[in-house]
C-alpha positions as a printed NumPy array, in Angstrom:
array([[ 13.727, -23.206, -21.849],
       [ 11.955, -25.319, -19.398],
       [ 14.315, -24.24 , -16.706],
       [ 13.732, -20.836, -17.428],
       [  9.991, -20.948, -17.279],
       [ 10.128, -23.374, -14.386],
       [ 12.205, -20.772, -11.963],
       [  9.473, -17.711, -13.983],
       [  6.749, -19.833, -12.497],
       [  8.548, -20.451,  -9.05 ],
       [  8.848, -16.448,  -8.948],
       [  5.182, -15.718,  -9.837],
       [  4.09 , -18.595,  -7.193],
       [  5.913, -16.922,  -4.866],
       [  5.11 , -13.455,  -5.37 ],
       [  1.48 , -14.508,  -5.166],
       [  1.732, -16.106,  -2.334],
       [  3.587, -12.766,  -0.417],
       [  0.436, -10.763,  -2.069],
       [ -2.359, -13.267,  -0.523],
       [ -0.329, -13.331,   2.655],
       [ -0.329,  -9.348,   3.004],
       [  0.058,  -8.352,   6.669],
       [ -3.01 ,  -6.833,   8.613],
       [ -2.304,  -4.307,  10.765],
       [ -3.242,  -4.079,  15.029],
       [ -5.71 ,  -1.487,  15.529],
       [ -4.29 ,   1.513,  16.79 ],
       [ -4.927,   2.207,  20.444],
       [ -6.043,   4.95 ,  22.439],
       [ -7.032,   7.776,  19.77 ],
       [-10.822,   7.733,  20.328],
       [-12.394,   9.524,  22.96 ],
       [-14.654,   6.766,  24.887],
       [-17.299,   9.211,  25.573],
       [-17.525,   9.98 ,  21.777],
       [-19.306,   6.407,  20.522],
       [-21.725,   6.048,  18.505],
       [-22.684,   2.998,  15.657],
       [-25.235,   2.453,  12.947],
       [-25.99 ,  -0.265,  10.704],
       [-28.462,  -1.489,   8.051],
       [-30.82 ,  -4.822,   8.465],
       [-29.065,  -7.235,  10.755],
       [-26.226,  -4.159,  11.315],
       [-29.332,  -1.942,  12.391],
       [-30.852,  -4.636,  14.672],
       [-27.01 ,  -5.427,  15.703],
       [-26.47 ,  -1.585,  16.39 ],
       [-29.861,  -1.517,  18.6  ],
       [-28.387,  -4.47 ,  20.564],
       [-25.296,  -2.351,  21.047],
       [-26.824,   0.597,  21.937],
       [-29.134,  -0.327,  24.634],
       [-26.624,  -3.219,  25.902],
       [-23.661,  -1.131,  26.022],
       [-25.016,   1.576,  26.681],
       [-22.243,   3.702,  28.836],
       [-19.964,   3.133,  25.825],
       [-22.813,   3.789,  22.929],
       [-23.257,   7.013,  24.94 ],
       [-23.322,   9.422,  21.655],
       [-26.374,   6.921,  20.535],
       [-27.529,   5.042,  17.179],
       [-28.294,   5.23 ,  13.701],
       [-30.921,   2.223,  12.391],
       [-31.72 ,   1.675,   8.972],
       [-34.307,  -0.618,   8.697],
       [-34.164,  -2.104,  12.126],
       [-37.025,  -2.802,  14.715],
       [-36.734,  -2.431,  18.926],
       [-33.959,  -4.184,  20.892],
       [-34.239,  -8.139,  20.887],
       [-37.368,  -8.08 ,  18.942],
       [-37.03 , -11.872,  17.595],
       [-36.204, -12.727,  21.566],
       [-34.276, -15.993,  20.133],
       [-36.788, -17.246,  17.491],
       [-35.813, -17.4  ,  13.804],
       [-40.224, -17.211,  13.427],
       [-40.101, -13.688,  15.102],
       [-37.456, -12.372,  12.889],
       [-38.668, -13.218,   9.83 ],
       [-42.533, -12.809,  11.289],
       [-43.213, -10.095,  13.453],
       [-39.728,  -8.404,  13.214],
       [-39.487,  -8.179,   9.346],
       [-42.862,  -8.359,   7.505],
       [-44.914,  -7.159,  10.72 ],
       [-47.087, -10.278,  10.32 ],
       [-47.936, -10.142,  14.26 ],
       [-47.454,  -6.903,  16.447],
       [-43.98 ,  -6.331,  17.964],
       [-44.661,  -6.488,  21.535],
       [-42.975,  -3.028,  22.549],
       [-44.384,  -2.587,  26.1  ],
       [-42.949,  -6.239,  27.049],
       [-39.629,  -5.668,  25.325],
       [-39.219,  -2.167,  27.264],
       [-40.109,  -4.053,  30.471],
       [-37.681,  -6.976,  29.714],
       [-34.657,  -4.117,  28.632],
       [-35.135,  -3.016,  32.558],
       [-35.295,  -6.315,  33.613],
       [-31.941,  -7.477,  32.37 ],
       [-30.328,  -3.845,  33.342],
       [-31.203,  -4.478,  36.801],
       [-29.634,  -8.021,  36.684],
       [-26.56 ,  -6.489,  35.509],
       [-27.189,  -8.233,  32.076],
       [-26.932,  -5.083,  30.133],
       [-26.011,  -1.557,  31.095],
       [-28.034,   0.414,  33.273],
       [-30.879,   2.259,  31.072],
       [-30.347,   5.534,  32.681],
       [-27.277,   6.136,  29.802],
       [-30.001,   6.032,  27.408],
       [-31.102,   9.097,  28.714],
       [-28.41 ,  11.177,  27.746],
       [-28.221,   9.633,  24.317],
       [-29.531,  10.421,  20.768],
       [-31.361,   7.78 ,  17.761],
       [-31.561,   8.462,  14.364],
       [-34.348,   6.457,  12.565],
       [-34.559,   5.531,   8.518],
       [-37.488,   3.258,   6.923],
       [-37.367,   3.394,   3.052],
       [-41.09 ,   3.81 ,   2.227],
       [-40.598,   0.169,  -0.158],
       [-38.489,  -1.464,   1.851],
       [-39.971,  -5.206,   1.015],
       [-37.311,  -6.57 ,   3.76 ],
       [-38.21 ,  -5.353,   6.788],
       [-41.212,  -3.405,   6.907],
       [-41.178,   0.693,   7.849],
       [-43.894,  -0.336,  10.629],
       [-41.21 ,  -1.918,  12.359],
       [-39.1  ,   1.381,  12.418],
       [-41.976,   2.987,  13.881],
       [-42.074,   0.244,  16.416],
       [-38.349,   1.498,  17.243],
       [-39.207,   4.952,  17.79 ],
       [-41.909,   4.017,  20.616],
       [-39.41 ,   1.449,  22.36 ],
       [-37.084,   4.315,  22.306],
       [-39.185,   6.953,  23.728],
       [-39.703,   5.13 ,  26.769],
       [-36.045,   5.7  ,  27.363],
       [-35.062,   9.057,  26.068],
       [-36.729,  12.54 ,  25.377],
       [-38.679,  12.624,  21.677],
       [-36.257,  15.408,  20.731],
       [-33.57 ,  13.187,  21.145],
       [-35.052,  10.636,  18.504],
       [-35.225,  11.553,  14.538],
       [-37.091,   9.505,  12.651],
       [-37.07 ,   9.497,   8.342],
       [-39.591,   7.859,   6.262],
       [-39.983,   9.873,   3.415],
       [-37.863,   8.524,   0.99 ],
       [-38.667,   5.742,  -1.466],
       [-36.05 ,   4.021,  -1.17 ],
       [-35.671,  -0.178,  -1.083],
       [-33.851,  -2.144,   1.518],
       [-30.641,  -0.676,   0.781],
       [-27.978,   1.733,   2.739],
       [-28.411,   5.512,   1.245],
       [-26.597,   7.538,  -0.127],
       [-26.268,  10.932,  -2.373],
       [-24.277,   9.846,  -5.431],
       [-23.235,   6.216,  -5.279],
       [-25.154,   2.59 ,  -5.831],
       [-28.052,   1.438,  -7.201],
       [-31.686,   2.956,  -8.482],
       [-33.683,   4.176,  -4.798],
       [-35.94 ,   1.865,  -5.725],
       [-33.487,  -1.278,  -6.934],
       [-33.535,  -4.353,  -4.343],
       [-30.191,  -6.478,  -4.916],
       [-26.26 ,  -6.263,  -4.179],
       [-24.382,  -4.496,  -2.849],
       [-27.53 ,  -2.761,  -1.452],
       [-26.136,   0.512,  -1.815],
       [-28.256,   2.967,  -2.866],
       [-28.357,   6.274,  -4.933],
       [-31.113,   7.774,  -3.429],
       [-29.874,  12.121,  -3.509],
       [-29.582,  12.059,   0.058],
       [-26.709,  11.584,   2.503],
       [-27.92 ,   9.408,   5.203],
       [-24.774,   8.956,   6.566],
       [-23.992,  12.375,   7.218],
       [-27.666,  13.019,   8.537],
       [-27.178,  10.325,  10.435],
       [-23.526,  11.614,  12.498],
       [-24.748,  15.08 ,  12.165],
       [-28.038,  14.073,  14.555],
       [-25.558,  11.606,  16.464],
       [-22.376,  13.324,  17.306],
       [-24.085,  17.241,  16.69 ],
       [-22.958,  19.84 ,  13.862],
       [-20.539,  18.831,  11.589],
       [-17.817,  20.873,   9.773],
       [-18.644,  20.226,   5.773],
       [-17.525,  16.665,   4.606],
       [-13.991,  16.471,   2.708],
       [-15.616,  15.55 ,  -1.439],
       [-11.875,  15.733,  -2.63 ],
       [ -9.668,  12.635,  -1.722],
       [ -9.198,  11.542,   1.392],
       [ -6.212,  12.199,   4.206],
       [ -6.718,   9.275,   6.027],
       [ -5.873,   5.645,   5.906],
       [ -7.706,   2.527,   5.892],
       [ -6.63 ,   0.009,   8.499],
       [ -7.456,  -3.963,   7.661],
       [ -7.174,  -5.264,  10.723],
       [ -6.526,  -8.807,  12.464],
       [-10.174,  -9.384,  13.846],
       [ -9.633, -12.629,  15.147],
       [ -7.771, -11.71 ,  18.22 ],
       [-11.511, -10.07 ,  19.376],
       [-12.838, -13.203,  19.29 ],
       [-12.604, -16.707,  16.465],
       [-15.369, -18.468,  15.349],
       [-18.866, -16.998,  16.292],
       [-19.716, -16.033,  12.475],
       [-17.315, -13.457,  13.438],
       [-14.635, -12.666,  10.264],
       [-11.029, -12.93 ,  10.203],
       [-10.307,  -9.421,   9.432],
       [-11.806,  -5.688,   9.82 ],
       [-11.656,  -2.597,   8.254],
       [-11.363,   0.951,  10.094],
       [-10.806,   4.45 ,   8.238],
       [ -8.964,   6.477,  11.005],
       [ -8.689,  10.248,   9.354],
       [ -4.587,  11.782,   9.439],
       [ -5.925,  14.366,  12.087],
       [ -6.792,  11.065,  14.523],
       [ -2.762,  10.607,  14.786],
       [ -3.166,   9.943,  18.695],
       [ -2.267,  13.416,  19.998],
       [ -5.898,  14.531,  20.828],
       [ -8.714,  11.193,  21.105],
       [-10.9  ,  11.574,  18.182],
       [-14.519,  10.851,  18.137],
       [-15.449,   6.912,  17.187],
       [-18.559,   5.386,  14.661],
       [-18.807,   1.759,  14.301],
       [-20.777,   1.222,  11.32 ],
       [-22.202,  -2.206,  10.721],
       [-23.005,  -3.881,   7.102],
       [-26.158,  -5.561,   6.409],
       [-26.587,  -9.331,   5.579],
       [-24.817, -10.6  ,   2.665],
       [-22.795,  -7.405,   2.463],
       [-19.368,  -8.025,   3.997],
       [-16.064,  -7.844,   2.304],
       [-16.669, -11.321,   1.425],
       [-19.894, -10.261,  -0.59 ],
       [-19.499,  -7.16 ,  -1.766],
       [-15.556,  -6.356,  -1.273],
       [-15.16 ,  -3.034,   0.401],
       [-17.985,  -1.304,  -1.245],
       [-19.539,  -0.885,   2.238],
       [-16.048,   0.339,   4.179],
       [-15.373,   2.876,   1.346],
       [-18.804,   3.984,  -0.731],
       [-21.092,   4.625,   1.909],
       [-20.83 ,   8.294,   2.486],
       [-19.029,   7.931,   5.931],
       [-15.678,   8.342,   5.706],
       [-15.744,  11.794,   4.058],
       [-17.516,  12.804,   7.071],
       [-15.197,  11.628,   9.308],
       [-12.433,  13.179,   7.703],
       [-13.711,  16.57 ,   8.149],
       [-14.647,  16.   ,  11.706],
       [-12.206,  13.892,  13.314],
       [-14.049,  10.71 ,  13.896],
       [-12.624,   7.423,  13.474],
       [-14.297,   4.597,  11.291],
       [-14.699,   0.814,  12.106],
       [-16.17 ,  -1.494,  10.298],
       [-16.055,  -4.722,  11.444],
       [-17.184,  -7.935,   9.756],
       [-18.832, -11.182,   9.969],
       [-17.612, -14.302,   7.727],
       [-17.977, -17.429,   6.37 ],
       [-19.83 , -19.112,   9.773],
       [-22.824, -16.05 ,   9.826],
       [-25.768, -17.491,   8.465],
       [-26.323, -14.957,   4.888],
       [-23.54 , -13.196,   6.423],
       [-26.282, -11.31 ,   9.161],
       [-24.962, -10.435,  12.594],
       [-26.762, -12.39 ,  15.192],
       [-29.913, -10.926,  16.119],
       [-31.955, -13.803,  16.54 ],
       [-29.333, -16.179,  18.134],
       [-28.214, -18.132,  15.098],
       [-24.55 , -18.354,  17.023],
       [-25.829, -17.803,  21.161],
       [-27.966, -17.435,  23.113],
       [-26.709, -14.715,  24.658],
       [-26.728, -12.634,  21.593],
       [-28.657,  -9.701,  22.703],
       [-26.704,  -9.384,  25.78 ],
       [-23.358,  -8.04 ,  27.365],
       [-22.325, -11.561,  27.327],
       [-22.799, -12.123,  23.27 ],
       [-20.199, -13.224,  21.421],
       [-20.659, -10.737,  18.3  ],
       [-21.531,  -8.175,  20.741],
       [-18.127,  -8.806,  23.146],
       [-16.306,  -8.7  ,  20.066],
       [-17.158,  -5.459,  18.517],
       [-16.962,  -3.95 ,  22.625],
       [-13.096,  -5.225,  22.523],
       [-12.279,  -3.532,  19.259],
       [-13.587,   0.022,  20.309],
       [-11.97 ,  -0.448,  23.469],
       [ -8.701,  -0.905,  21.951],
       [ -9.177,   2.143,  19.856],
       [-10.255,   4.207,  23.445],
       [ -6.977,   2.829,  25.271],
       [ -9.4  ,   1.105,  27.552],
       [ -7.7  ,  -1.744,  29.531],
       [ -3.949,  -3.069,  28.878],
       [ -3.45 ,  -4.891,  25.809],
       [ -3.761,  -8.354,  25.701],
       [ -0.867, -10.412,  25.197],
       [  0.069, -12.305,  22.422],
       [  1.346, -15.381,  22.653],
       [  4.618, -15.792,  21.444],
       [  6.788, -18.865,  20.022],
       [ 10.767, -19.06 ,  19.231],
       [ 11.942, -22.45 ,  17.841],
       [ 13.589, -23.822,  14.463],
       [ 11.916, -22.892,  11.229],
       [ 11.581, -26.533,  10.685],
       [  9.513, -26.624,  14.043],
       [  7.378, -23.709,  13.195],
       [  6.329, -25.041,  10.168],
       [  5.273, -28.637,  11.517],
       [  3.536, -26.974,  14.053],
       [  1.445, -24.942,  11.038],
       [  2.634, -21.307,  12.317],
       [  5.018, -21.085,   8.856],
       [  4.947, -21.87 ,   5.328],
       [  7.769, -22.925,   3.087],
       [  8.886, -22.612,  -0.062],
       [ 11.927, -24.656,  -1.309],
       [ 13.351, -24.245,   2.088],
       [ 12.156, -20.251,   2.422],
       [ 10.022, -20.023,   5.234],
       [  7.354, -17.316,   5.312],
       [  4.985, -16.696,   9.342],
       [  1.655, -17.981,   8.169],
       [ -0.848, -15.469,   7.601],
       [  1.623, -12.257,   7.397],
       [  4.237, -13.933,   4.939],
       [  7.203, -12.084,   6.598],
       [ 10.156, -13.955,   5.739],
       [ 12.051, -16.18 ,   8.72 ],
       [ 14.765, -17.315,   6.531],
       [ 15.654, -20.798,   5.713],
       [ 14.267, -23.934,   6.955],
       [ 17.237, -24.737,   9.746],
       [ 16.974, -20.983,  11.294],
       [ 15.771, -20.166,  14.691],
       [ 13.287, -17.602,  15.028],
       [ 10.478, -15.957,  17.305],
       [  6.715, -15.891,  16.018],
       [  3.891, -13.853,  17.529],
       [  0.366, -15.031,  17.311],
       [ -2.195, -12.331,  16.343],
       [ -4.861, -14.366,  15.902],
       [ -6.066, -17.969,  15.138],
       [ -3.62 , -19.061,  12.307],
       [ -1.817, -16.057,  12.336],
       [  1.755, -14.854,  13.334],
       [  4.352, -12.008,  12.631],
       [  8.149, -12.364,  12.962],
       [  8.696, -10.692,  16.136],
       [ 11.217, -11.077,  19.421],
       [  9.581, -12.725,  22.582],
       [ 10.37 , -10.281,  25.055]])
């Protein structure tokens, strides 16, 4: 009997550990079209997505969507002016200097030229009790933005009262609730107001199931550390199969909202993937982790520095993933290792399991411990059994 439930337990051990170890896939590349980019976000997303926006700005070319978010490096590196001025408005958000520091930093090649923003479209929301960040700061966004791009270009929403939460039409909490997974039921689809202002008239949005797939993908080989997560999420819709580039929305979570928080509540609930489904845009969600302070993305410079800037970690990152998904450069390479089993595993790219081996972080099987066989690193601490060509 105690054999019996011994080799039982070995089994369920095992199978466990093959369930944990799932393999992420690569991102697909070169289905989006790279003058079809847009991103949004919520809190630190829609601060995040301002930083993208105006720093990236050839790429961000279809524009942004900001729910409760202020102008573009409003803290300018001081924890004070993010929870101060850029939050609860206690001090004025100096607009005027943060337009004139924008051109600045385009001119030194810091950030892309502002002459994209031109040519691009924002789509504002302030929840009327939002006791996060205050509307006033929204409003504060609209005037930074109009000294870069026509007022018909900009939409700006403020007449819903909703708390500091991402809207939606039929999922979340009460308008009015403040807590996780700030998701909230407010009868209106900001998400689809949102693309629709972005990315122009949209065919209805798919309500049945959807065609598509969601992709969790190895985020670490974009960049380790950081506060950056190991893994990201895209929905890429079955019509974005690579044959004709689809269009591309990076959508950004809030703080303590990534899949460590809140699971994928954020990557599937949040009104945009039926959306894309319809209309042939592409998804990603990417994700900060364990190292982001309250799981924001760095708007204040809690990681760099540089955060606001081309040269940002976060913000190099995120640029990297869509640039896979446009076919933009030539893949990077990934390293590649072919020794014993044995070898592997002292060197911590394989597991084993009474003499099984298993590549560390997929859990595709190498054989037994006295094999020879080729690993691939995806990312830190992760491989895939592949042949090193």
């Amino acid at each position: 009997m105690s054999i019996e439930l011994n080799r039982r337990s070995a089994a369920l051990a095992l199978i466990a550990f093959m369930s944990i170890s799932a393999t992420a896939e690569p991102l697909p590349r070169n289905i989006v079209d790279r003058t079809q980019v847009s991103v949004s976000g919520l809190s630190s997303g829609a601060f995040m997505a301002v930083q993208m926006h105006v720093a990236y700005s050839a790429t961000f070319a279809k524009g942004a969507g900001v729910v409760a978010g202020g102008p573009y490096d409003c803290a300018e590196g001081a924890l004070s002016n993010a929870l101060g001025r850029c939050m609860t408005t206690s001090g004025s958000i100096p607009v005027g200097h943060l337009t004139a520091l924008t051109r600045t930093r385009a001119t030194g090649g810091q950030i892309d030229a502002v002459s994209n923003l031109a040519t691009s479209k924002a789509y504002l929301f302030a929840g009327t009790v939002d006791t996060t960040v205050n509307p006033r700061a929204t409003h504060e966004l609209m005037t930074y933005y109009a000294d870069f791009m026509p007022a018909t270009s900009i939409l700006l929403k403020t007449d819903i009262v909703a708390e500091h939460a991402m809207i939606t039409d039929d999922f979340g909490s009460a308008c009015a609730a403040k807590g996780p997974p700030f998701i909230n039921d407010c009868d209106f689809d900001l998400a689809g107001g949102l693309l629709a202002h972005l990315h122009g008239p949209l065919a209805p949005r798919n309500n049945g199931p959807l065609g598509g797939r969601f992709i969790e993908f190895e985020q670490g080989r974009y960049g380790s550390g950081h506060g950056l997560g190991a893994k990201g999420w895209a929905y890429v819709p079955a019509a974005c199969d690579g044959s004709t580039p689809c269009a591309l929305h990076v959508a950004l979570h809030g703080c303590r909202q990534n899949s460590g928080d809140i699971g994928d509540q954020y990557v599937r609930r949040t009104g945009y993937n039926r959306w894309a489904d319809s209309n042939r845009i592409v998804v990603l969600y990417p994700q900060t982790g364990p190292g982001a302070t309250n799981s924001c993305w760095d708007w204040w410079g809690y990681d760099s520095a540089d955060y606001a800037l081309k040269a940002g970690p976060q913000m190099k990152a995120i640029k990297a993933m869509v640039d896979d998904l446009a076919g933009v450069g030539a893949p990077e390479a990934e390293p590649c290792f072919t020794a014993t089993n044995s070898d592997h595993y002292t060197a911590d790219r394989a597991t084993m399991f009474f003499g099984a081996t298993y590549a560390k972080g997929s859990g595709e099987s190498m054989g037994w411990w006295f094999q020879t066989s080729s690993l691939q690193q995806t990312a830190p601490g992760q491989y895939r059994v592949g042949g090193c060509g």
